[in-house]
Short mmCIF file of the C-alpha atoms (twelve columns), coordinates in Angstrom:
data_MODEL
# 
_entry.id   MODEL 
# 
loop_
_atom_site.group_PDB 
_atom_site.id 
_atom_site.type_symbol 
_atom_site.label_atom_id 
_atom_site.label_alt_id 
_atom_site.label_comp_id 
_atom_site.label_asym_id 
_atom_site.label_seq_id 
_atom_site.Cartn_x 
_atom_site.Cartn_y 
_atom_site.Cartn_z 
_atom_site.pdbx_PDB_model_num 
ATOM 1   C CA . MET A 1   -9.642  8.733   27.380 1 
ATOM 2   C CA . LYS A 2   -8.410  7.757   30.836 1 
ATOM 3   C CA . LYS A 3   -4.659  7.694   31.305 1 
ATOM 4   C CA . LEU A 4   -2.675  5.349   33.498 1 
ATOM 5   C CA . TYR A 5   0.763   6.941   33.125 1 
ATOM 6   C CA . THR A 6   2.168   9.942   31.242 1 
ATOM 7   C CA . PHE A 7   5.747   10.761  30.308 1 
ATOM 8   C CA . LYS A 8   7.556   13.193  28.017 1 
ATOM 9   C CA . GLU A 9   10.412  12.736  25.602 1 
ATOM 10  C CA . VAL A 10  12.586  15.536  24.199 1 
ATOM 11  C CA . LYS A 11  13.548  15.547  20.529 1 
ATOM 12  C CA . LYS A 12  15.827  17.892  18.623 1 
ATOM 13  C CA . GLU A 13  13.929  19.324  15.684 1 
ATOM 14  C CA . LYS A 14  14.411  22.078  13.158 1 
ATOM 15  C CA . VAL A 15  11.853  24.770  13.880 1 
ATOM 16  C CA . LEU A 16  10.967  27.580  11.483 1 
ATOM 17  C CA . THR A 17  11.141  30.907  13.299 1 
ATOM 18  C CA . LYS A 18  9.889   34.267  12.032 1 
ATOM 19  C CA . LYS A 19  11.207  37.660  12.977 1 
ATOM 20  C CA . SER A 20  9.596   40.937  11.920 1 
ATOM 21  C CA . THR A 21  11.653  44.096  11.598 1 
ATOM 22  C CA . GLU A 22  11.243  47.525  9.999  1 
ATOM 23  C CA . ASN A 23  13.483  48.820  7.308  1 
ATOM 24  C CA . GLU A 24  14.569  52.406  6.733  1 
ATOM 25  C CA . LYS A 25  11.371  53.160  4.862  1 
ATOM 26  C CA . GLY A 26  9.274   51.997  7.794  1 
ATOM 27  C CA . GLU A 27  8.107   48.849  6.055  1 
ATOM 28  C CA . LYS A 28  7.744   45.608  7.982  1 
ATOM 29  C CA . VAL A 29  10.106  42.857  6.889  1 
ATOM 30  C CA . THR A 30  9.594   39.243  8.017  1 
ATOM 31  C CA . VAL A 31  12.630  37.020  8.139  1 
ATOM 32  C CA . GLU A 32  12.179  33.239  8.362  1 
ATOM 33  C CA . LYS A 33  14.955  31.101  9.743  1 
ATOM 34  C CA . GLU A 34  15.313  27.431  10.686 1 
ATOM 35  C CA . GLU A 35  16.693  26.786  14.134 1 
ATOM 36  C CA . GLU A 36  17.386  23.515  15.913 1 
ATOM 37  C CA . ARG A 37  15.525  23.333  19.196 1 
ATOM 38  C CA . GLU A 38  14.592  20.719  21.759 1 
ATOM 39  C CA . VAL A 39  10.879  20.002  21.441 1 
ATOM 40  C CA . SER A 40  9.030   18.077  24.157 1 
ATOM 41  C CA . HIS A 41  6.559   15.378  23.059 1 
ATOM 42  C CA . GLU A 42  3.986   13.844  25.376 1 
ATOM 43  C CA . PHE A 43  3.115   10.155  25.487 1 
ATOM 44  C CA . PHE A 44  0.844   8.142   27.766 1 
ATOM 45  C CA . MET A 45  -0.401  4.661   28.524 1 
ATOM 46  C CA . ARG A 46  -4.151  4.447   28.326 1 
ATOM 47  C CA . LYS A 47  -6.086  2.846   31.154 1 
ATOM 48  C CA . PRO A 48  -7.427  -0.510  29.963 1 
ATOM 49  C CA . ASN A 49  -11.158 -1.068  29.866 1 
ATOM 50  C CA . ARG A 50  -13.190 -4.275  29.937 1 
ATOM 51  C CA . ARG A 51  -13.034 -4.754  26.180 1 
ATOM 52  C CA . LEU A 52  -9.240  -4.544  26.102 1 
ATOM 53  C CA . TYR A 53  -8.958  -7.074  28.938 1 
ATOM 54  C CA . ASP A 54  -11.250 -9.510  27.081 1 
ATOM 55  C CA . ASP A 55  -9.297  -9.133  23.844 1 
ATOM 56  C CA . ALA A 56  -6.008  -9.649  25.690 1 
ATOM 57  C CA . ASP A 57  -7.277  -12.833 27.384 1 
ATOM 58  C CA . LEU A 58  -8.438  -14.209 24.044 1 
ATOM 59  C CA . TYR A 59  -5.101  -13.340 22.432 1 
ATOM 60  C CA . TYR A 60  -3.245  -15.153 25.248 1 
ATOM 61  C CA . ALA A 61  -5.382  -18.277 24.842 1 
ATOM 62  C CA . VAL A 62  -4.846  -18.339 21.074 1 
ATOM 63  C CA . LYS A 63  -1.069  -17.983 21.407 1 
ATOM 64  C CA . LEU A 64  -0.999  -20.664 24.114 1 
ATOM 65  C CA . SER A 65  -2.824  -23.073 21.830 1 
ATOM 66  C CA . GLU A 66  -0.470  -22.261 18.962 1 
ATOM 67  C CA . GLY A 67  2.571   -22.956 21.132 1 
ATOM 68  C CA . ILE A 68  1.230   -26.328 22.313 1 
ATOM 69  C CA . LYS A 69  0.376   -27.372 18.743 1 
ATOM 70  C CA . ALA A 70  3.869   -26.345 17.649 1 
ATOM 71  C CA . GLY A 71  5.369   -28.748 20.199 1 
ATOM 72  C CA . LEU A 72  6.134   -26.525 23.184 1 
ATOM 73  C CA . LEU A 73  5.742   -28.119 26.591 1 
ATOM 74  C CA . THR A 74  3.534   -26.577 29.229 1 
ATOM 75  C CA . LYS A 75  5.040   -25.640 32.579 1 
ATOM 76  C CA . ALA A 76  3.220   -28.492 34.337 1 
ATOM 77  C CA . LEU A 77  4.564   -31.118 31.924 1 
ATOM 78  C CA . LEU A 78  8.081   -29.718 32.134 1 
ATOM 79  C CA . GLU A 79  8.012   -29.773 35.948 1 
ATOM 80  C CA . LYS A 80  6.795   -33.369 35.878 1 
ATOM 81  C CA . ARG A 81  9.593   -34.289 33.522 1 
ATOM 82  C CA . TYR A 82  12.209  -32.691 35.767 1 
ATOM 83  C CA . ASP A 83  10.760  -34.537 38.782 1 
ATOM 84  C CA . ASN A 84  10.990  -37.854 36.946 1 
ATOM 85  C CA . ASP A 85  14.643  -37.139 36.141 1 
ATOM 86  C CA . GLY A 86  15.462  -36.477 39.794 1 
ATOM 87  C CA . GLY A 87  14.710  -32.766 40.003 1 
ATOM 88  C CA . VAL A 88  16.468  -29.673 38.710 1 
ATOM 89  C CA . LEU A 89  18.849  -29.416 41.681 1 
ATOM 90  C CA . SER A 90  20.748  -32.034 43.615 1 
ATOM 91  C CA . ASN A 91  20.335  -32.388 47.385 1 
ATOM 92  C CA . THR A 92  23.698  -30.709 47.936 1 
ATOM 93  C CA . GLU A 93  22.710  -27.680 45.825 1 
ATOM 94  C CA . ILE A 94  19.399  -27.383 47.667 1 
ATOM 95  C CA . GLU A 95  21.186  -27.380 51.016 1 
ATOM 96  C CA . ASN A 96  23.776  -24.842 49.838 1 
ATOM 97  C CA . TYR A 97  21.226  -22.360 48.544 1 
ATOM 98  C CA . GLY A 98  19.014  -22.887 51.581 1 
ATOM 99  C CA . GLN A 99  21.942  -22.064 53.852 1 
ATOM 100 C CA . MET A 100 22.712  -19.044 51.679 1 
ATOM 101 C CA . TYR A 101 19.210  -17.664 52.259 1 
ATOM 102 C CA . VAL A 102 19.586  -18.211 56.003 1 
ATOM 103 C CA . ASP A 103 22.965  -16.446 56.099 1 
ATOM 104 C CA . PHE A 104 21.563  -13.558 54.078 1 
ATOM 105 C CA . TYR A 105 18.735  -13.091 56.580 1 
ATOM 106 C CA . ASN A 106 21.085  -13.344 59.572 1 
ATOM 107 C CA . LYS A 107 23.478  -10.731 58.169 1 
ATOM 108 C CA . GLN A 108 20.575  -8.351  57.650 1 
ATOM 109 C CA . GLN A 109 19.519  -8.853  61.262 1 
ATOM 110 C CA . GLU A 110 23.051  -8.053  62.452 1 
ATOM 111 C CA . ILE A 111 23.000  -4.779  60.523 1 
ATOM 112 C CA . MET A 112 19.630  -3.860  62.014 1 
ATOM 113 C CA . GLN A 113 20.966  -4.440  65.545 1 
ATOM 114 C CA . ILE A 114 23.484  -1.615  65.122 1 
ATOM 115 C CA . ASP A 115 21.875  1.623   66.307 1 
ATOM 116 C CA . PRO A 116 21.288  3.774   63.202 1 
ATOM 117 C CA . ASP A 117 20.612  6.938   65.232 1 
ATOM 118 C CA . ASN A 118 24.111  7.150   66.724 1 
ATOM 119 C CA . GLU A 119 27.299  7.351   64.724 1 
ATOM 120 C CA . PRO A 120 29.027  3.934   64.682 1 
ATOM 121 C CA . SER A 121 32.433  3.493   66.193 1 
ATOM 122 C CA . GLU A 122 35.433  2.349   64.187 1 
ATOM 123 C CA . ASP A 123 34.866  -1.287  65.089 1 
ATOM 124 C CA . GLN A 124 31.176  -1.032  64.261 1 
ATOM 125 C CA . GLN A 125 31.951  0.685   60.971 1 
ATOM 126 C CA . LYS A 126 34.366  -2.102  60.010 1 
ATOM 127 C CA . LYS A 127 31.735  -4.671  60.907 1 
ATOM 128 C CA . LEU A 128 29.128  -2.790  58.871 1 
ATOM 129 C CA . ASP A 129 31.401  -2.706  55.827 1 
ATOM 130 C CA . GLU A 130 32.102  -6.433  56.130 1 
ATOM 131 C CA . LEU A 131 28.411  -7.274  56.512 1 
ATOM 132 C CA . LYS A 132 27.438  -5.112  53.544 1 
ATOM 133 C CA . GLY A 133 30.097  -6.762  51.402 1 
ATOM 134 C CA . VAL A 134 28.856  -10.227 52.343 1 
ATOM 135 C CA . ILE A 135 25.237  -9.218  51.745 1 
ATOM 136 C CA . ASP A 136 26.026  -7.757  48.318 1 
ATOM 137 C CA . SER A 137 27.866  -10.872 47.165 1 
ATOM 138 C CA . THR A 138 25.146  -13.144 48.571 1 
ATOM 139 C CA . ARG A 139 22.408  -11.085 46.922 1 
ATOM 140 C CA . GLU A 140 24.180  -11.346 43.576 1 
ATOM 141 C CA . ALA A 141 24.541  -15.118 43.922 1 
ATOM 142 C CA . LEU A 142 20.886  -15.534 44.883 1 
ATOM 143 C CA . THR A 143 19.763  -13.310 42.015 1 
ATOM 144 C CA . ASN A 144 21.738  -15.372 39.508 1 
ATOM 145 C CA . PHE A 145 20.320  -18.540 41.034 1 
ATOM 146 C CA . GLU A 146 16.715  -17.320 40.756 1 
ATOM 147 C CA . MET A 147 17.265  -16.113 37.201 1 
ATOM 148 C CA . GLY A 148 18.699  -19.494 36.318 1 
ATOM 149 C CA . GLN A 149 15.658  -21.241 37.748 1 
ATOM 150 C CA . GLN A 150 13.309  -18.978 35.811 1 
ATOM 151 C CA . ALA A 151 15.294  -19.504 32.622 1 
ATOM 152 C CA . LEU A 152 14.507  -23.220 32.763 1 
ATOM 153 C CA . TYR A 153 10.903  -22.380 31.926 1 
ATOM 154 C CA . ASP A 154 11.541  -19.632 29.370 1 
ATOM 155 C CA . GLN A 155 10.613  -21.876 26.442 1 
ATOM 156 C CA . THR A 156 7.321   -23.171 27.810 1 
ATOM 157 C CA . ALA A 157 4.055   -22.435 26.050 1 
ATOM 158 C CA . GLU A 158 2.873   -20.196 28.924 1 
ATOM 159 C CA . VAL A 159 5.958   -17.969 28.907 1 
ATOM 160 C CA . ARG A 160 5.812   -17.540 25.145 1 
ATOM 161 C CA . SER A 161 2.124   -16.624 25.316 1 
ATOM 162 C CA . ARG A 162 2.764   -14.171 28.158 1 
ATOM 163 C CA . ASN A 163 5.515   -12.378 26.213 1 
ATOM 164 C CA . LYS A 164 3.284   -12.201 23.145 1 
ATOM 165 C CA . THR A 165 0.482   -10.762 25.273 1 
ATOM 166 C CA . ILE A 166 2.770   -8.085  26.759 1 
ATOM 167 C CA . LEU A 167 3.709   -7.047  23.226 1 
ATOM 168 C CA . TRP A 168 -0.004  -6.937  22.389 1 
ATOM 169 C CA . TRP A 169 -0.566  -4.530  25.302 1 
ATOM 170 C CA . VAL A 170 2.342   -2.371  24.078 1 
ATOM 171 C CA . LEU A 171 0.696   -2.127  20.658 1 
ATOM 172 C CA . PHE A 172 -2.776  -1.240  21.959 1 
ATOM 173 C CA . ALA A 173 -2.045  0.805   25.102 1 
ATOM 174 C CA . SER A 174 0.621   3.197   23.744 1 
ATOM 175 C CA . TYR A 175 -0.657  6.663   22.822 1 
ATOM 176 C CA . LYS A 176 0.767   10.085  22.016 1 
ATOM 177 C CA . ILE A 177 -0.346  13.725  21.802 1 
ATOM 178 C CA . ASN A 178 0.079   15.051  18.251 1 
ATOM 179 C CA . LYS A 179 0.950   18.607  17.228 1 
ATOM 180 C CA . GLU A 180 -2.719  19.574  17.242 1 
ATOM 181 C CA . GLY A 181 -3.048  18.420  20.841 1 
ATOM 182 C CA . GLU A 182 -5.160  15.392  19.924 1 
ATOM 183 C CA . GLU A 183 -4.743  11.889  21.342 1 
ATOM 184 C CA . GLU A 184 -3.872  9.183   18.854 1 
ATOM 185 C CA . PRO A 185 -2.368  5.664   18.991 1 
ATOM 186 C CA . PHE A 186 1.403   5.524   18.793 1 
ATOM 187 C CA . PHE A 187 1.256   2.436   16.540 1 
ATOM 188 C CA . ARG A 188 -0.985  2.829   13.523 1 
ATOM 189 C CA . GLY A 189 -3.456  0.139   12.496 1 
ATOM 190 C CA . ASP A 190 -6.780  -1.356  13.558 1 
ATOM 191 C CA . THR A 191 -5.668  -4.964  14.100 1 
ATOM 192 C CA . ALA A 192 -2.795  -6.568  15.980 1 
ATOM 193 C CA . ASP A 193 -1.078  -7.614  12.746 1 
ATOM 194 C CA . ALA A 194 -1.295  -4.114  11.282 1 
ATOM 195 C CA . LYS A 195 0.098   -2.532  14.440 1 
ATOM 196 C CA . LEU A 196 2.838   -5.146  14.575 1 
ATOM 197 C CA . GLU A 197 3.908   -4.278  11.025 1 
ATOM 198 C CA . HIS A 198 4.148   -0.607  11.984 1 
ATOM 199 C CA . TYR A 199 6.111   -1.603  15.111 1 
ATOM 200 C CA . ASP A 200 8.602   -3.549  12.969 1 
ATOM 201 C CA . ARG A 201 9.030   -0.622  10.576 1 
ATOM 202 C CA . LEU A 202 9.785   1.758   13.430 1 
ATOM 203 C CA . ILE A 203 12.367  -0.641  14.856 1 
ATOM 204 C CA . GLU A 204 14.043  -1.032  11.469 1 
ATOM 205 C CA . ASP A 205 14.313  2.743   11.007 1 
ATOM 206 C CA . GLU A 206 16.754  2.883   13.952 1 
ATOM 207 C CA . ASP A 207 15.740  6.361   15.030 1 
ATOM 208 C CA . ASP A 208 17.124  7.167   18.486 1 
ATOM 209 C CA . PHE A 209 14.077  9.146   19.552 1 
ATOM 210 C CA . THR A 210 11.597  6.471   18.451 1 
ATOM 211 C CA . ASP A 211 13.690  3.680   19.963 1 
ATOM 212 C CA . SER A 212 13.763  5.499   23.299 1 
ATOM 213 C CA . VAL A 213 9.975   5.956   23.300 1 
ATOM 214 C CA . ILE A 214 9.330   2.303   22.413 1 
ATOM 215 C CA . ARG A 215 11.760  1.157   25.096 1 
ATOM 216 C CA . LYS A 216 9.976   3.247   27.715 1 
ATOM 217 C CA . PHE A 217 6.580   1.962   26.629 1 
ATOM 218 C CA . THR A 218 7.840   -1.623  26.759 1 
ATOM 219 C CA . TYR A 219 9.280   -1.399  30.283 1 
ATOM 220 C CA . LEU A 220 6.352   0.643   31.559 1 
ATOM 221 C CA . ILE A 221 3.701   -1.759  30.281 1 
ATOM 222 C CA . SER A 222 5.717   -4.826  31.333 1 
ATOM 223 C CA . PHE A 223 5.996   -3.370  34.835 1 
ATOM 224 C CA . TRP A 224 2.264   -2.670  34.900 1 
ATOM 225 C CA . PHE A 225 1.470   -6.165  33.576 1 
ATOM 226 C CA . VAL A 226 3.349   -7.788  36.448 1 
ATOM 227 C CA . SER A 227 2.149   -5.432  39.200 1 
ATOM 228 C CA . LYS A 228 -1.511  -5.370  38.038 1 
ATOM 229 C CA . VAL A 229 -1.968  -1.798  39.288 1 
ATOM 230 C CA . ASP A 230 -5.000  0.090   37.932 1 
ATOM 231 C CA . SER A 231 -4.402  3.458   39.587 1 
ATOM 232 C CA . GLU A 232 -2.212  6.190   38.116 1 
ATOM 233 C CA . GLU A 233 -1.021  7.288   41.575 1 
ATOM 234 C CA . GLU A 234 -0.061  3.783   42.691 1 
ATOM 235 C CA . LEU A 235 1.758   3.036   39.447 1 
ATOM 236 C CA . SER A 236 3.678   6.332   39.679 1 
ATOM 237 C CA . LYS A 237 4.724   5.577   43.264 1 
ATOM 238 C CA . MET A 238 5.904   2.081   42.372 1 
ATOM 239 C CA . ILE A 239 7.912   3.328   39.395 1 
ATOM 240 C CA . THR A 240 9.528   6.036   41.527 1 
ATOM 241 C CA . LYS A 241 10.430  3.510   44.237 1 
ATOM 242 C CA . GLN A 242 12.051  1.274   41.646 1 
ATOM 243 C CA . GLY A 243 14.377  4.132   40.689 1 
ATOM 244 C CA . MET A 244 13.112  4.742   37.162 1 
ATOM 245 C CA . GLY A 245 12.428  8.414   37.792 1 
ATOM 246 C CA . GLU A 246 9.188   10.329  37.650 1 
ATOM 247 C CA . ASN A 247 9.465   10.675  33.875 1 
ATOM 248 C CA . LEU A 248 11.258  7.365   33.291 1 
ATOM 249 C CA . ASP A 249 14.442  9.393   32.924 1 
ATOM 250 C CA . MET A 250 16.446  6.880   34.979 1 
ATOM 251 C CA . LEU A 251 15.169  3.877   33.050 1 
ATOM 252 C CA . ASP A 252 18.520  3.057   31.440 1 
ATOM 253 C CA . ASP A 253 20.280  3.099   34.820 1 
ATOM 254 C CA . TYR A 254 17.523  0.935   36.284 1 
ATOM 255 C CA . VAL A 255 17.893  -1.596  33.467 1 
ATOM 256 C CA . ASP A 256 21.682  -1.712  33.831 1 
ATOM 257 C CA . GLU A 257 21.457  -2.348  37.567 1 
ATOM 258 C CA . ASN A 258 18.806  -5.060  37.335 1 
ATOM 259 C CA . SER A 259 19.967  -6.814  34.201 1 
ATOM 260 C CA . GLY A 260 22.148  -9.802  35.022 1 
ATOM 261 C CA . SER A 261 23.839  -12.234 32.717 1 
ATOM 262 C CA . GLU A 262 20.962  -13.927 31.042 1 
ATOM 263 C CA . THR A 263 21.160  -17.699 31.161 1 
ATOM 264 C CA . GLU A 264 20.336  -19.474 27.996 1 
ATOM 265 C CA . PRO A 265 17.196  -21.603 27.854 1 
ATOM 266 C CA . GLU A 266 19.102  -24.558 26.509 1 
ATOM 267 C CA . PRO A 267 18.806  -26.672 29.681 1 
ATOM 268 C CA . LYS A 268 15.298  -27.543 28.608 1 
ATOM 269 C CA . GLU A 269 16.602  -29.461 25.641 1 
ATOM 270 C CA . GLU A 270 19.055  -31.475 27.711 1 
ATOM 271 C CA . PRO A 271 16.614  -34.116 29.008 1 
ATOM 272 C CA . GLU A 272 15.814  -35.189 25.417 1 
ATOM 273 C CA . PRO A 273 19.348  -36.230 24.381 1 
ATOM 274 C CA . GLU A 274 19.901  -37.814 27.790 1 
ATOM 275 C CA . GLU A 275 17.231  -40.435 27.173 1 
ATOM 276 C CA . GLU A 276 18.543  -41.500 23.773 1 
ATOM 277 C CA . PRO A 277 21.919  -42.881 24.921 1 
ATOM 278 C CA . LYS A 278 20.139  -44.845 27.648 1 
ATOM 279 C CA . GLU A 279 18.124  -46.795 25.091 1 
ATOM 280 C CA . LYS A 280 20.988  -47.510 22.719 1 
ATOM 281 C CA . PRO A 281 23.294  -49.419 25.106 1 
ATOM 282 C CA . GLU A 282 20.362  -51.661 26.119 1 
ATOM 283 C CA . GLU A 283 19.931  -52.892 22.543 1 
ATOM 284 C CA . GLU A 284 23.627  -53.182 21.649 1 
ATOM 285 C CA . PRO A 285 24.660  -55.926 24.112 1 
ATOM 286 C CA . LYS A 286 22.047  -58.286 22.619 1 
ATOM 287 C CA . PRO A 287 23.851  -58.838 19.281 1 
ATOM 288 C CA . GLU A 288 27.214  -58.661 21.046 1 
ATOM 289 C CA . GLY A 289 26.428  -61.644 23.298 1 
ATOM 290 C CA . GLU A 290 25.760  -63.977 20.335 1 
ATOM 291 C CA . PRO A 291 29.260  -64.103 18.772 1 
ATOM 292 C CA . GLU A 292 30.848  -65.123 22.115 1 
ATOM 293 C CA . PRO A 293 30.277  -68.899 21.675 1 
ATOM 294 C CA . LYS A 294 32.037  -68.650 18.307 1 
ATOM 295 C CA . GLU A 295 35.302  -67.764 20.043 1 
ATOM 296 C CA . GLU A 296 35.128  -70.606 22.620 1 
ATOM 297 C CA . PRO A 297 35.421  -73.522 20.200 1 
ATOM 298 C CA . GLU A 298 38.415  -71.868 18.591 1 
ATOM 299 C CA . GLU A 299 40.367  -71.883 21.878 1 
ATOM 300 C CA . GLU A 300 39.359  -75.383 23.087 1 
ATOM 301 C CA . PRO A 301 40.909  -77.436 20.266 1 
ATOM 302 C CA . LYS A 302 44.213  -75.588 20.743 1 
ATOM 303 C CA . GLU A 303 44.588  -76.711 24.377 1 
ATOM 304 C CA . GLU A 304 43.372  -80.317 23.983 1 
ATOM 305 C CA . PRO A 305 46.027  -81.609 21.552 1 
ATOM 306 C CA . GLU A 306 48.837  -80.176 23.700 1 
ATOM 307 C CA . GLU A 307 47.814  -81.994 26.917 1 
ATOM 308 C CA . GLU A 308 46.496  -85.322 25.534 1 
ATOM 309 C CA . PRO A 309 49.691  -86.801 24.017 1 
ATOM 310 C CA . GLU A 310 51.807  -85.964 27.106 1 
ATOM 311 C CA . GLU A 311 49.506  -86.939 29.942 1 
ATOM 312 C CA . GLU A 312 47.431  -89.885 28.610 1 
ATOM 313 C CA . PRO A 313 50.119  -92.649 28.658 1 
ATOM 314 C CA . LYS A 314 51.647  -91.618 32.001 1 
ATOM 315 C CA . GLU A 315 48.931  -90.145 34.179 1 
ATOM 316 C CA . GLU A 316 45.710  -92.021 33.301 1 
ATOM 317 C CA . PRO A 317 46.335  -95.204 35.345 1 
ATOM 318 C CA . LYS A 318 47.988  -93.447 38.325 1 
ATOM 319 C CA . GLU A 319 46.917  -89.875 38.878 1 
ATOM 320 C CA . GLU A 320 43.492  -89.287 37.274 1 
ATOM 321 C CA . PRO A 321 41.318  -89.916 40.370 1 
ATOM 322 C CA . GLU A 322 43.653  -88.064 42.760 1 
ATOM 323 C CA . GLU A 323 44.981  -85.129 40.786 1 
ATOM 324 C CA . GLU A 324 42.297  -82.955 39.207 1 
ATOM 325 C CA . PRO A 325 44.360  -79.744 38.783 1 
ATOM 326 C CA . GLU A 326 46.544  -79.591 35.740 1 
ATOM 327 C CA . GLU A 327 49.534  -78.150 37.626 1 
ATOM 328 C CA . GLU A 328 50.501  -81.449 39.322 1 
ATOM 329 C CA . SER A 329 50.958  -83.339 36.062 1 
ATOM 330 C CA . PRO A 330 54.468  -81.994 35.358 1 
ATOM 331 C CA . GLU A 331 55.556  -82.937 38.908 1 
ATOM 332 C CA . GLY A 332 54.639  -86.599 38.410 1 
ATOM 333 C CA . SER A 333 56.605  -86.811 35.194 1 
ATOM 334 C CA . ASP A 334 59.687  -85.440 36.980 1 
ATOM 335 C CA . GLU A 335 59.479  -88.123 39.693 1 
ATOM 336 C CA . GLN A 336 59.346  -90.902 37.107 1 
ATOM 337 C CA . LYS A 337 62.410  -89.536 35.407 1 
ATOM 338 C CA . SER A 338 64.347  -89.414 38.700 1 
ATOM 339 C CA . GLU A 339 63.460  -93.066 39.422 1 
# 
């Protein structure tokens, strides 16, 4: 079987040791004793063949169909929905992040202009430290921004199917060398469901050695799935450049450095409740507008009896055609009293 990557994992085991000695009579005496030793176990990722690729493509298509039937949106539909709502980012945010990318590139160019062959002076060293500090903070902000953008599509049907397919590759591409030196699958079973049951049992056992091996297989196969490298040499070089170590010994440090605060995929559910309040206020004002005429007749009869008995005998023959506003009526009554 062709291998794509091989690594070893050390496990502390109790080993039965035998020691032969001679007694006073010259007889051989064998003494057996259990000792705890570190035993190295070998694991490898098999190189996929055509049949595995076909099965993986079929598995992806089935999981994609299941996600769509269950109600998950596809990436295309989700992007269209965001565009209809005005986009994910505002114009100000787009300008800010665009300027951040430009500043990041310019700071890198300034660092490259300083001659690396000669030792920098004090002023140059201060400038280098300032530029590196700005670059580090900008890189962190851009990384969080990109992770946030990717998180918006974490609950699409395509992303779910991709994650399921990566797990499928972990189940079918993980192998080990047993005590007899034979190659055998790490997860037992002939079907995906059977292997998945064995995977769940191993996770539930909470064995440190097994958890470490599964974690290495998961990151290794995920890295291969994204890079699409089919050569053992190229994959080894890429893993070494990423800082995982030749035997994946530095994997935990690599994960700690590259794992940011994961943003929750809840923003995808926000557009749904936003539409509901828009529809409700449109229907509410319709019944509210009807009771308004009921209040008008209640106010009109209160004002009419107060003005009619005072103004009809005095103001109808003299001031009706000239004085339309109601404020002048009390002035005319005062003039008559003065006369």
